[in-house]
PDB file of C-alpha atoms in Angstrom:
ATOM      1  CA  MET A   1      17.978  -5.433  -7.524  1.00 78.00           C
ATOM      2  CA  ILE A   2      14.767  -7.316  -8.249  1.00 86.00           C
ATOM      3  CA  ASP A   3      11.634  -5.813  -6.708  1.00 84.00           C
ATOM      4  CA  LEU A   4       8.423  -7.861  -6.494  1.00 89.00           C
ATOM      5  CA  ASP A   5       4.923  -6.585  -5.733  1.00 88.00           C
ATOM      6  CA  LEU A   6       3.129  -9.516  -4.108  1.00 91.00           C
ATOM      7  CA  ASP A   7      -0.559  -9.949  -3.345  1.00 92.00           C
ATOM      8  CA  MET A   8      -0.265 -12.318  -0.368  1.00 90.00           C
ATOM      9  CA  ARG A   9      -2.518 -14.332   1.852  1.00 92.00           C
ATOM     10  CA  GLN A  10      -0.628 -15.755   4.832  1.00 90.00           C
ATOM     11  CA  TYR A  11      -2.366 -18.397   6.920  1.00 90.00           C
ATOM     12  CA  ASP A  12      -0.646 -17.488  10.162  1.00 90.00           C
ATOM     13  CA  CYS A  13      -0.846 -13.678  10.095  1.00 91.00           C
ATOM     14  CA  PRO A  14      -3.004 -11.981  12.765  1.00 93.00           C
ATOM     15  CA  PHE A  15      -3.616  -8.919  10.605  1.00 94.00           C
ATOM     16  CA  ILE A  16      -4.932 -10.973   7.701  1.00 94.00           C
ATOM     17  CA  ASP A  17      -7.177 -13.046  10.027  1.00 94.00           C
ATOM     18  CA  THR A  18      -8.585  -9.822  11.551  1.00 95.00           C
ATOM     19  CA  THR A  19      -9.371  -8.216   8.193  1.00 95.00           C
ATOM     20  CA  ASP A  20     -11.071 -11.445   7.171  1.00 92.00           C
ATOM     21  CA  ASP A  21     -13.601 -11.076   9.958  1.00 91.00           C
ATOM     22  CA  VAL A  22     -13.937  -7.329  10.418  1.00 95.00           C
ATOM     23  CA  ASP A  23     -14.145  -4.280   8.046  1.00 95.00           C
ATOM     24  CA  ILE A  24     -10.760  -2.868   9.013  1.00 96.00           C
ATOM     25  CA  SER A  25      -7.485  -2.267   7.176  1.00 95.00           C
ATOM     26  CA  PHE A  26      -3.875  -1.851   8.339  1.00 95.00           C
ATOM     27  CA  SER A  27      -1.065   0.179   6.722  1.00 91.00           C
ATOM     28  CA  ALA A  28       2.524  -0.151   7.995  1.00 88.00           C
ATOM     29  CA  VAL A  29       4.329   3.006   8.983  1.00 83.00           C
ATOM     30  CA  GLN A  30       7.459   1.412  10.445  1.00 86.00           C
ATOM     31  CA  TRP A  31       8.650  -2.174  10.875  1.00 83.00           C
ATOM     32  CA  GLN A  32      11.602  -4.072  12.304  1.00 84.00           C
ATOM     33  CA  LEU A  33      12.157  -7.776  11.888  1.00 77.00           C
ATOM     34  CA  ASP A  34      14.149  -9.459  14.681  1.00 80.00           C
ATOM     35  CA  THR A  35      15.195 -12.778  13.159  1.00 75.00           C
ATOM     36  CA  ASP A  36      16.981 -13.954  16.322  1.00 80.00           C
ATOM     37  CA  ALA A  37      13.830 -13.536  18.444  1.00 78.00           C
ATOM     38  CA  GLU A  38      11.586 -14.514  15.462  1.00 81.00           C
ATOM     39  CA  LYS A  39       9.346 -11.500  15.887  1.00 85.00           C
ATOM     40  CA  LEU A  40       8.180  -8.513  13.844  1.00 86.00           C
ATOM     41  CA  GLU A  41       7.671  -5.147  15.532  1.00 91.00           C
ATOM     42  CA  THR A  42       5.500  -2.645  13.647  1.00 90.00           C
ATOM     43  CA  ARG A  43       3.766   0.708  13.876  1.00 93.00           C
ATOM     44  CA  LEU A  44       0.558   0.751  11.796  1.00 93.00           C
ATOM     45  CA  ILE A  45      -2.388   2.891  10.940  1.00 94.00           C
ATOM     46  CA  ALA A  46      -5.625   0.991  11.495  1.00 95.00           C
ATOM     47  CA  ARG A  47      -8.795   2.227   9.748  1.00 94.00           C
ATOM     48  CA  GLY A  48     -12.248   0.793  10.350  1.00 95.00           C
ATOM     49  CA  ASP A  49     -15.335   1.245   8.221  1.00 94.00           C
ATOM     50  CA  SER A  50     -16.847   2.705  11.406  1.00 94.00           C
ATOM     51  CA  THR A  51     -15.778   3.408  14.942  1.00 94.00           C
ATOM     52  CA  GLY A  52     -17.403   0.120  16.008  1.00 95.00           C
ATOM     53  CA  ALA A  53     -15.514  -1.833  13.342  1.00 95.00           C
ATOM     54  CA  LEU A  54     -12.230  -0.262  14.482  1.00 96.00           C
ATOM     55  CA  ASP A  55     -12.899  -1.174  18.128  1.00 96.00           C
ATOM     56  CA  GLN A  56     -13.940  -4.742  17.185  1.00 96.00           C
ATOM     57  CA  GLY A  57     -10.907  -5.172  14.909  1.00 95.00           C
ATOM     58  CA  LEU A  58      -8.440  -4.021  17.570  1.00 96.00           C
ATOM     59  CA  GLN A  59     -10.011  -6.347  20.129  1.00 95.00           C
ATOM     60  CA  GLU A  60      -9.692  -9.297  17.765  1.00 94.00           C
ATOM     61  CA  LEU A  61      -6.164  -8.353  16.890  1.00 94.00           C
ATOM     62  CA  GLN A  62      -5.107  -8.148  20.550  1.00 94.00           C
ATOM     63  CA  SER A  63      -6.539 -11.609  21.302  1.00 93.00           C
ATOM     64  CA  HIS A  64      -5.013 -13.355  18.250  1.00 93.00           C
ATOM     65  CA  PRO A  65      -2.737 -16.290  19.302  1.00 91.00           C
ATOM     66  CA  ASN A  66       0.116 -15.060  17.110  1.00 90.00           C
ATOM     67  CA  MET A  67       0.019 -11.597  18.610  1.00 92.00           C
ATOM     68  CA  ARG A  68       2.676 -10.987  21.309  1.00 92.00           C
ATOM     69  CA  GLU A  69       1.835  -7.361  21.973  1.00 93.00           C
ATOM     70  CA  CYS A  70      -0.715  -4.825  20.644  1.00 94.00           C
ATOM     71  CA  TYR A  71      -1.203  -1.355  22.073  1.00 94.00           C
ATOM     72  CA  ILE A  72      -2.906   1.835  20.943  1.00 95.00           C
ATOM     73  CA  LEU A  73      -0.710   4.892  20.473  1.00 94.00           C
ATOM     74  CA  SER A  74      -3.530   7.259  19.423  1.00 94.00           C
ATOM     75  CA  LYS A  75      -7.137   6.908  18.335  1.00 94.00           C
ATOM     76  CA  ARG A  76      -9.734   9.225  16.825  1.00 91.00           C
ATOM     77  CA  GLU A  77     -13.091   8.101  15.506  1.00 92.00           C
ATOM     78  CA  ASP A  78     -12.420   5.299  12.996  1.00 94.00           C
ATOM     79  CA  VAL A  79      -8.627   5.621  12.769  1.00 94.00           C
ATOM     80  CA  ALA A  80      -5.924   4.526  15.230  1.00 95.00           C
ATOM     81  CA  GLU A  81      -2.139   4.331  15.331  1.00 95.00           C
ATOM     82  CA  ILE A  82      -1.053   1.141  16.935  1.00 95.00           C
ATOM     83  CA  GLY A  83       2.169  -0.628  17.922  1.00 95.00           C
ATOM     84  CA  THR A  84       2.426  -4.431  17.585  1.00 94.00           C
ATOM     85  CA  THR A  85       4.781  -7.324  18.027  1.00 94.00           C
ATOM     86  CA  ILE A  86       3.841 -10.543  16.262  1.00 91.00           C
ATOM     87  CA  GLU A  87       5.398 -13.953  15.862  1.00 87.00           C
ATOM     88  CA  GLN A  88       7.541 -14.324  12.704  1.00 86.00           C
ATOM     89  CA  THR A  89       5.217 -15.830  10.039  1.00 89.00           C
ATOM     90  CA  ASN A  90       6.080 -18.622   7.685  1.00 89.00           C
ATOM     91  CA  ALA A  91       6.388 -16.152   4.784  1.00 90.00           C
ATOM     92  CA  MET A  92       8.718 -13.777   6.674  1.00 88.00           C
ATOM     93  CA  ARG A  93      10.893 -16.712   7.610  1.00 88.00           C
ATOM     94  CA  ALA A  94      11.039 -17.979   3.965  1.00 90.00           C
ATOM     95  CA  ILE A  95      12.015 -14.526   2.640  1.00 89.00           C
ATOM     96  CA  GLN A  96      14.700 -13.945   5.281  1.00 87.00           C
ATOM     97  CA  ARG A  97      16.081 -17.507   4.900  1.00 89.00           C
ATOM     98  CA  ASN A  98      16.562 -17.010   1.141  1.00 90.00           C
ATOM     99  CA  ASP A  99      18.281 -13.607   1.434  1.00 88.00           C
ATOM    100  CA  GLY A 100      15.237 -11.585   0.512  1.00 88.00           C
ATOM    101  CA  TYR A 101      14.225  -8.262   2.181  1.00 85.00           C
ATOM    102  CA  ILE A 102      11.194  -6.011   2.516  1.00 82.00           C
ATOM    103  CA  THR A 103      11.532  -2.950   0.304  1.00 79.00           C
ATOM    104  CA  GLY A 104       8.410  -0.981   1.176  1.00 73.00           C
ATOM    105  CA  PRO A 105       5.450  -0.601   3.471  1.00 73.00           C
ATOM    106  CA  PHE A 106       2.757  -3.259   3.470  1.00 84.00           C
ATOM    107  CA  ARG A 107      -0.997  -2.857   3.497  1.00 90.00           C
ATOM    108  CA  ILE A 108      -3.611  -5.437   4.612  1.00 93.00           C
ATOM    109  CA  GLU A 109      -7.344  -5.453   3.926  1.00 93.00           C
ATOM    110  CA  ASP A 110     -10.055  -7.984   3.043  1.00 93.00           C
ATOM    111  CA  GLY A 111      -7.883 -10.914   4.086  1.00 92.00           C
ATOM    112  CA  ARG A 112      -5.047 -10.050   1.644  1.00 92.00           C
ATOM    113  CA  GLU A 113      -1.716  -8.267   2.089  1.00 91.00           C
ATOM    114  CA  ARG A 114       0.280  -6.234  -0.428  1.00 90.00           C
ATOM    115  CA  TRP A 115       4.032  -6.854   0.044  1.00 87.00           C
ATOM    116  CA  HIS A 116       7.101  -5.302  -1.644  1.00 87.00           C
ATOM    117  CA  VAL A 117       9.994  -7.691  -1.558  1.00 88.00           C
ATOM    118  CA  GLY A 118      13.491  -7.398  -2.950  1.00 88.00           C
ATOM    119  CA  PHE A 119      16.213  -9.851  -4.103  1.00 90.00           C
ATOM    120  CA  ASP A 120      19.744  -9.433  -5.318  1.00 87.00           C
ATOM    121  CA  ASP A 121      19.515 -12.152  -7.972  1.00 89.00           C
ATOM    122  CA  ASP A 122      17.139 -14.475  -9.832  1.00 90.00           C
ATOM    123  CA  GLU A 123      18.197 -17.555  -7.886  1.00 91.00           C
ATOM    124  CA  ALA A 124      17.217 -16.038  -4.541  1.00 91.00           C
ATOM    125  CA  GLU A 125      13.893 -14.926  -6.037  1.00 91.00           C
ATOM    126  CA  ASP A 126      13.166 -18.408  -7.421  1.00 93.00           C
ATOM    127  CA  ARG A 127      13.986 -20.149  -4.161  1.00 92.00           C
ATOM    128  CA  THR A 128      11.769 -17.837  -2.127  1.00 92.00           C
ATOM    129  CA  LEU A 129       8.764 -18.051  -4.442  1.00 92.00           C
ATOM    130  CA  ALA A 130       8.995 -21.879  -4.470  1.00 92.00           C
ATOM    131  CA  GLU A 131       9.019 -21.968  -0.718  1.00 91.00           C
ATOM    132  CA  LEU A 132       6.214 -19.407  -0.341  1.00 90.00           C
ATOM    133  CA  GLU A 133       4.060 -21.486  -2.678  1.00 90.00           C
ATOM    134  CA  ARG A 134       4.092 -24.423  -0.315  1.00 88.00           C
ATOM    135  CA  HIS A 135       2.504 -22.586   2.608  1.00 86.00           C
ATOM    136  CA  ASN A 136       0.904 -19.410   1.314  1.00 88.00           C
ATOM    137  CA  ASP A 137      -1.461 -18.125  -1.387  1.00 91.00           C
ATOM    138  CA  PHE A 138       0.147 -15.361  -3.427  1.00 91.00           C
ATOM    139  CA  ALA A 139       0.326 -13.708  -6.824  1.00 91.00           C
ATOM    140  CA  VAL A 140       3.109 -11.617  -8.307  1.00 90.00           C
ATOM    141  CA  GLU A 141       1.370  -8.405  -9.326  1.00 90.00           C
ATOM    142  CA  ASP A 142       4.449  -6.641 -10.628  1.00 86.00           C
ATOM    143  CA  ARG A 143       8.212  -7.252 -11.077  1.00 88.00           C
ATOM    144  CA  ASP A 144      10.864  -4.655 -11.695  1.00 80.00           C
ATOM    145  CA  GLN A 145      14.604  -5.011 -12.006  1.00 71.00           C
ATOM    146  CA  PHE A 146      16.731  -1.955 -11.209  1.00 60.00           C
ATOM    147  CA  GLY A 147      20.364  -1.275 -11.868  1.00 51.00           C
ATOM    148  CA  PRO A 148      22.457   0.943  -9.536  1.00 53.00           C
ATOM    149  CA  THR A 149      21.833   4.053 -11.668  1.00 58.00           C
ATOM    150  CA  THR A 150      18.075   3.697 -11.435  1.00 52.00           C
ATOM    151  CA  LEU A 151      18.209   2.959  -7.692  1.00 48.00           C
ATOM    152  CA  PHE A 152      20.390   6.027  -7.132  1.00 55.00           C
ATOM    153  CA  ASP A 153      17.897   8.157  -9.118  1.00 57.00           C
ATOM    154  CA  LEU A 154      14.987   6.862  -7.047  1.00 54.00           C
ATOM    155  CA  LEU A 155      16.742   7.565  -3.763  1.00 54.00           C
ATOM    156  CA  GLU A 156      17.893  10.989  -4.809  1.00 65.00           C
ATOM    157  CA  ASN A 157      14.359  12.025  -5.872  1.00 62.00           C
ATOM    158  CA  SER A 158      12.441  10.436  -3.043  1.00 64.00           C
ATOM    159  CA  ASP A 159      11.206  13.871  -1.847  1.00 71.00           C
ATOM    160  CA  SER A 160       9.581  14.533  -5.250  1.00 72.00           C
ATOM    161  CA  ALA A 161       8.043  11.083  -5.279  1.00 71.00           C
ATOM    162  CA  ARG A 162       6.676  11.597  -1.748  1.00 74.00           C
ATOM    163  CA  GLN A 163       5.175  14.977  -2.730  1.00 77.00           C
ATOM    164  CA  LEU A 164       3.397  13.457  -5.691  1.00 79.00           C
ATOM    165  CA  LEU A 165       2.156  10.547  -3.584  1.00 79.00           C
ATOM    166  CA  GLU A 166       0.822  12.899  -0.916  1.00 83.00           C
ATOM    167  CA  GLY A 167      -1.041  14.871  -3.613  1.00 83.00           C
ATOM    168  CA  CYS A 168      -2.725  11.671  -4.819  1.00 84.00           C
ATOM    169  CA  ARG A 169      -3.633  10.703  -1.250  1.00 83.00           C
ATOM    170  CA  SER A 170      -5.187  14.089  -0.640  1.00 88.00           C
ATOM    171  CA  LEU A 171      -8.017  13.263  -3.039  1.00 88.00           C
ATOM    172  CA  THR A 172     -11.314  12.352  -1.394  1.00 91.00           C
ATOM    173  CA  ASP A 173     -12.956   9.054  -2.333  1.00 89.00           C
ATOM    174  CA  THR A 174     -15.388  10.901  -4.581  1.00 93.00           C
ATOM    175  CA  GLU A 175     -12.686  12.937  -6.314  1.00 93.00           C
ATOM    176  CA  ARG A 176     -10.513   9.886  -6.871  1.00 91.00           C
ATOM    177  CA  GLU A 177     -13.385   7.783  -8.275  1.00 94.00           C
ATOM    178  CA  THR A 178     -14.573  10.589 -10.545  1.00 94.00           C
ATOM    179  CA  PHE A 179     -11.023  11.201 -11.881  1.00 93.00           C
ATOM    180  CA  GLU A 180     -10.380   7.465 -12.421  1.00 94.00           C
ATOM    181  CA  VAL A 181     -13.694   6.842 -14.222  1.00 95.00           C
ATOM    182  CA  ALA A 182     -13.276   9.944 -16.413  1.00 95.00           C
ATOM    183  CA  SER A 183      -9.700   8.926 -17.330  1.00 93.00           C
ATOM    184  CA  ARG A 184     -10.611   5.285 -17.978  1.00 93.00           C
ATOM    185  CA  ASN A 185     -13.433   6.231 -20.257  1.00 94.00           C
ATOM    186  CA  GLY A 186     -11.406   8.670 -22.390  1.00 95.00           C
ATOM    187  CA  TYR A 187     -12.510  12.032 -21.048  1.00 95.00           C
ATOM    188  CA  TYR A 188      -8.916  13.282 -21.436  1.00 93.00           C
ATOM    189  CA  GLU A 189      -8.375  11.840 -24.893  1.00 93.00           C
ATOM    190  CA  THR A 190      -8.410  13.977 -28.076  1.00 92.00           C
ATOM    191  CA  PRO A 191     -11.087  13.872 -29.241  1.00 92.00           C
ATOM    192  CA  ARG A 192     -12.938  13.024 -25.996  1.00 92.00           C
ATOM    193  CA  GLU A 193     -14.462   9.580 -25.841  1.00 95.00           C
ATOM    194  CA  THR A 194     -16.914  10.500 -23.109  1.00 94.00           C
ATOM    195  CA  THR A 195     -18.680  13.674 -21.987  1.00 94.00           C
ATOM    196  CA  LEU A 196     -19.594  15.384 -18.758  1.00 94.00           C
ATOM    197  CA  GLU A 197     -23.207  14.475 -19.443  1.00 94.00           C
ATOM    198  CA  GLU A 198     -22.291  10.747 -19.695  1.00 95.00           C
ATOM    199  CA  LEU A 199     -20.198  10.993 -16.570  1.00 95.00           C
ATOM    200  CA  ALA A 200     -23.082  12.702 -14.785  1.00 95.00           C
ATOM    201  CA  ASP A 201     -25.362   9.842 -15.835  1.00 95.00           C
ATOM    202  CA  HIS A 202     -22.791   7.281 -14.583  1.00 95.00           C
ATOM    203  CA  PHE A 203     -22.612   8.873 -11.102  1.00 94.00           C
ATOM    204  CA  GLU A 204     -26.282   9.913 -11.116  1.00 94.00           C
ATOM    205  CA  ILE A 205     -25.490  13.541 -10.273  1.00 94.00           C
ATOM    206  CA  SER A 206     -25.498  16.842 -12.182  1.00 95.00           C
ATOM    207  CA  LYS A 207     -22.963  17.880 -14.826  1.00 93.00           C
ATOM    208  CA  THR A 208     -21.964  20.760 -12.516  1.00 95.00           C
ATOM    209  CA  ALA A 209     -21.204  18.346  -9.675  1.00 94.00           C
ATOM    210  CA  VAL A 210     -19.082  16.106 -11.877  1.00 95.00           C
ATOM    211  CA  SER A 211     -17.220  19.123 -13.253  1.00 95.00           C
ATOM    212  CA  MET A 212     -16.472  20.408  -9.717  1.00 95.00           C
ATOM    213  CA  ASN A 213     -15.202  16.978  -8.653  1.00 94.00           C
ATOM    214  CA  LEU A 214     -12.929  16.781 -11.649  1.00 95.00           C
ATOM    215  CA  ARG A 215     -11.610  20.312 -11.190  1.00 94.00           C
ATOM    216  CA  ARG A 216     -10.819  19.637  -7.503  1.00 94.00           C
ATOM    217  CA  SER A 217      -8.994  16.375  -8.300  1.00 93.00           C
ATOM    218  CA  GLU A 218      -7.088  17.941 -11.227  1.00 93.00           C
ATOM    219  CA  ARG A 219      -6.032  20.921  -9.121  1.00 92.00           C
ATOM    220  CA  LYS A 220      -4.676  18.726  -6.297  1.00 91.00           C
ATOM    221  CA  ILE A 221      -2.826  16.386  -8.623  1.00 89.00           C
ATOM    222  CA  LEU A 222      -1.450  19.244 -10.767  1.00 89.00           C
ATOM    223  CA  LYS A 223      -0.213  21.075  -7.661  1.00 89.00           C
ATOM    224  CA  ALA A 224       1.556  17.954  -6.441  1.00 86.00           C
ATOM    225  CA  ALA A 225       3.064  17.247  -9.888  1.00 86.00           C
ATOM    226  CA  LEU A 226       4.350  20.786 -10.259  1.00 87.00           C
ATOM    227  CA  GLY A 227       5.886  20.615  -6.763  1.00 82.00           C
ATOM    228  CA  ALA A 228       7.608  17.318  -7.710  1.00 79.00           C
ATOM    229  CA  ILE A 229       8.887  18.789 -11.007  1.00 82.00           C
ATOM    230  CA  GLU A 230      10.298  21.782  -9.147  1.00 81.00           C
ATOM    231  CA  GLY A 231      12.100  19.401  -6.779  1.00 72.00           C
ATOM    232  CA  LEU A 232      13.647  17.583  -9.751  1.00 69.00           C
ATOM    233  CA  ALA A 233      14.691  20.909 -11.333  1.00 55.00           C
ATOM    234  CA  ASP A 234      16.299  22.139  -8.098  1.00 57.00           C
ATOM    235  CA  ARG A 235      18.297  18.947  -7.789  1.00 53.00           C
ATOM    236  CA  ASP A 236      19.378  19.104 -11.422  1.00 52.00           C
ATOM    237  CA  GLU A 237      20.635  22.650 -10.886  1.00 51.00           C
ATOM    238  CA  LEU A 238      22.653  21.490  -7.867  1.00 47.00           C
TER     239      LEU A 238
END
């Protein structure tokens, strides 16, 4: 199996058009492509930069000409869970016609969409990318090729992967940014390539505040990683 990570801009997608105009993002929770009816049914999480942005984005989405149906399942402050049915886009049609398939959830923000697309062979991949290039703007961000053993391993350990992912998602924006900057600048190297004082200067806060942000992020990620490792160990014992 060939798995592509695509950064995509479709010119007939209501979600992309909406995120172009409004500070809102969409993350897919569930999706079902009906090729006979040429429609895509989805459940998504919509998040606005503010409550007003969320409301404006949902109004624009509902009025988009390629939107068949858009309804709110739940809503709280700047986050909503929505259900939608849209017309099959040119990119969806190209992937389906060339024996490709969606392998993971998609996320849309700032007029771009991150897709995970799978193919069984190089020829199907080449045909699809050539067709996509004619009507869409995209870049291949990553390409992996898995054999059956690797795929089996991924499926068998999906619970551990999910636990680690949830741990990463539990970081606040501040914790994540602090952890990323510290790691990128060599804070965890031996010897260290940056100090707490330099990180404090970067974020314009105290060394104590930087240290607390790092400790919180480290604790969350370590807890998730240990849980994932325990899941792997339990499966190995079985």
